[in-house]
Amino acid sequence: MKAFRLDELEAERAANNGAYLQFLRERTMSVGLYALDAGSPDPQGPHQQDEVYLVMSGRASITVGTETTEVGRGSVVYVPAGQPHRFHHISEDLRVLVVFSPPES
């Protein structure tokens, strides 16, 4: 078993001055914490893996392909591999748990 605390992961991510912290990598998946501050742009592009976002805190919109929806704490979004997507109109600091399958390369 591996267990993690979000407050500790957030502190590690912040200490490394990065928007993304991968904290688990296994044969069939990887998991990370993604952080975007209010008003900041989301620089990510399409990934080669399917991914699931679980919004832990914050508010924003996300566009996947041609569909847009608002997200907040508790929102879950699935993004198919290769699909363009990004968060935008980030009105509150966004903290998102990200699951990639297979693991992000």
CSV table of C-alpha atoms in Angstrom, one decimal:
chain,number,residue,atom,x,y,z
A,1,MET,CA,0.0,0.0,0.0
A,2,LYS,CA,1.0,3.6,-0.6
A,3,ALA,CA,-0.8,6.4,1.1
A,4,PHE,CA,-0.5,10.1,0.6
A,5,ARG,CA,-1.7,13.3,2.2
A,6,LEU,CA,-2.8,16.1,-0.1
A,7,ASP,CA,-1.4,18.9,2.1
A,8,GLU,CA,2.0,17.2,2.0
A,9,LEU,CA,1.9,16.7,-1.7
A,10,GLU,CA,0.9,20.4,-2.2
A,11,ALA,CA,3.8,21.4,0.0
A,12,GLU,CA,6.2,19.3,-2.1
A,13,ARG,CA,4.8,20.6,-5.4
A,14,ALA,CA,5.2,24.2,-4.2
A,15,ALA,CA,8.7,23.6,-2.9
A,16,ASN,CA,9.8,22.4,-6.3
A,17,ASN,CA,8.3,25.5,-8.0
A,18,GLY,CA,6.3,23.4,-10.5
A,19,ALA,CA,2.6,23.3,-11.6
A,20,TYR,CA,2.7,19.5,-11.6
A,21,LEU,CA,3.9,16.9,-9.2
A,22,GLN,CA,3.8,13.2,-10.2
A,23,PHE,CA,3.7,11.3,-6.9
A,24,LEU,CA,2.7,7.8,-8.0
A,25,ARG,CA,3.8,5.8,-11.0
A,26,GLU,CA,2.8,2.1,-11.6
A,27,ARG,CA,2.7,-0.2,-14.5
A,28,THR,CA,-0.8,0.8,-15.7
A,29,MET,CA,-1.2,4.3,-14.4
A,30,SER,CA,0.4,7.4,-12.9
A,31,VAL,CA,-1.1,10.0,-10.6
A,32,GLY,CA,-0.1,13.6,-10.0
A,33,LEU,CA,-1.2,16.9,-8.5
A,34,TYR,CA,-1.7,19.8,-10.9
A,35,ALA,CA,-2.0,23.4,-9.7
A,36,LEU,CA,-3.0,26.6,-11.5
A,37,ASP,CA,-3.4,29.9,-9.7
A,38,ALA,CA,-6.4,32.1,-10.4
A,39,GLY,CA,-6.0,34.0,-13.6
A,40,SER,CA,-3.0,31.9,-14.9
A,41,PRO,CA,-3.0,30.2,-18.3
A,42,ASP,CA,-3.0,26.4,-18.7
A,43,PRO,CA,0.0,25.5,-20.9
A,44,GLN,CA,-0.8,21.8,-21.4
A,45,GLY,CA,-1.5,20.2,-24.7
A,46,PRO,CA,-2.9,16.8,-25.7
A,47,HIS,CA,-1.5,13.8,-24.0
A,48,GLN,CA,-0.9,10.3,-25.4
A,49,GLN,CA,-2.8,8.8,-22.4
A,50,ASP,CA,-6.4,8.8,-21.2
A,51,GLU,CA,-6.7,11.0,-18.2
A,52,VAL,CA,-9.1,11.7,-15.4
A,53,TYR,CA,-9.2,15.0,-13.4
A,54,LEU,CA,-10.6,15.2,-9.9
A,55,VAL,CA,-10.9,18.9,-8.9
A,56,MET,CA,-9.9,19.1,-5.2
A,57,SER,CA,-10.3,22.8,-4.9
A,58,GLY,CA,-10.8,26.0,-6.9
A,59,ARG,CA,-13.0,27.0,-9.8
A,60,ALA,CA,-12.5,27.2,-13.6
A,61,SER,CA,-13.8,26.2,-16.9
A,62,ILE,CA,-12.4,23.3,-18.9
A,63,THR,CA,-12.6,22.8,-22.7
A,64,VAL,CA,-12.1,19.3,-24.0
A,65,GLY,CA,-12.3,19.2,-27.8
A,66,THR,CA,-15.3,21.5,-28.6
A,67,GLU,CA,-17.1,21.0,-25.3
A,68,THR,CA,-16.7,23.4,-22.3
A,69,THR,CA,-18.0,23.0,-18.8
A,70,GLU,CA,-17.4,24.7,-15.4
A,71,VAL,CA,-15.6,22.8,-12.7
A,72,GLY,CA,-15.2,23.1,-9.0
A,73,ARG,CA,-14.5,21.0,-6.0
A,74,GLY,CA,-15.7,17.5,-6.6
A,75,SER,CA,-15.9,17.7,-10.4
A,76,VAL,CA,-14.5,14.8,-12.3
A,77,VAL,CA,-13.6,15.1,-16.0
A,78,TYR,CA,-12.5,12.4,-18.4
A,79,VAL,CA,-10.2,13.4,-21.3
A,80,PRO,CA,-9.5,10.8,-24.0
A,81,ALA,CA,-6.0,10.3,-25.2
A,82,GLY,CA,-5.0,12.8,-27.9
A,83,GLN,CA,-7.9,15.2,-27.3
A,84,PRO,CA,-7.0,18.9,-27.0
A,85,HIS,CA,-8.0,20.3,-23.6
A,86,ARG,CA,-7.2,23.1,-21.2
A,87,PHE,CA,-8.4,24.8,-18.1
A,88,HIS,CA,-9.3,28.5,-18.5
A,89,HIS,CA,-11.2,31.3,-16.7
A,90,ILE,CA,-9.6,30.2,-13.5
A,91,SER,CA,-11.4,32.3,-10.9
A,92,GLU,CA,-10.0,30.5,-7.7
A,93,ASP,CA,-6.7,28.7,-7.3
A,94,LEU,CA,-7.2,25.3,-8.9
A,95,ARG,CA,-5.8,22.1,-7.4
A,96,VAL,CA,-6.5,18.9,-9.4
A,97,LEU,CA,-5.7,15.3,-8.9
A,98,VAL,CA,-4.7,13.8,-12.3
A,99,VAL,CA,-4.7,10.1,-13.2
A,100,PHE,CA,-3.1,9.0,-16.4
A,101,SER,CA,-3.5,5.5,-17.9
A,102,PRO,CA,-1.2,4.2,-19.1
A,103,PRO,CA,1.4,6.2,-17.1
A,104,GLU,CA,2.4,9.6,-18.4
A,105,SER,CA,5.6,9.3,-20.5
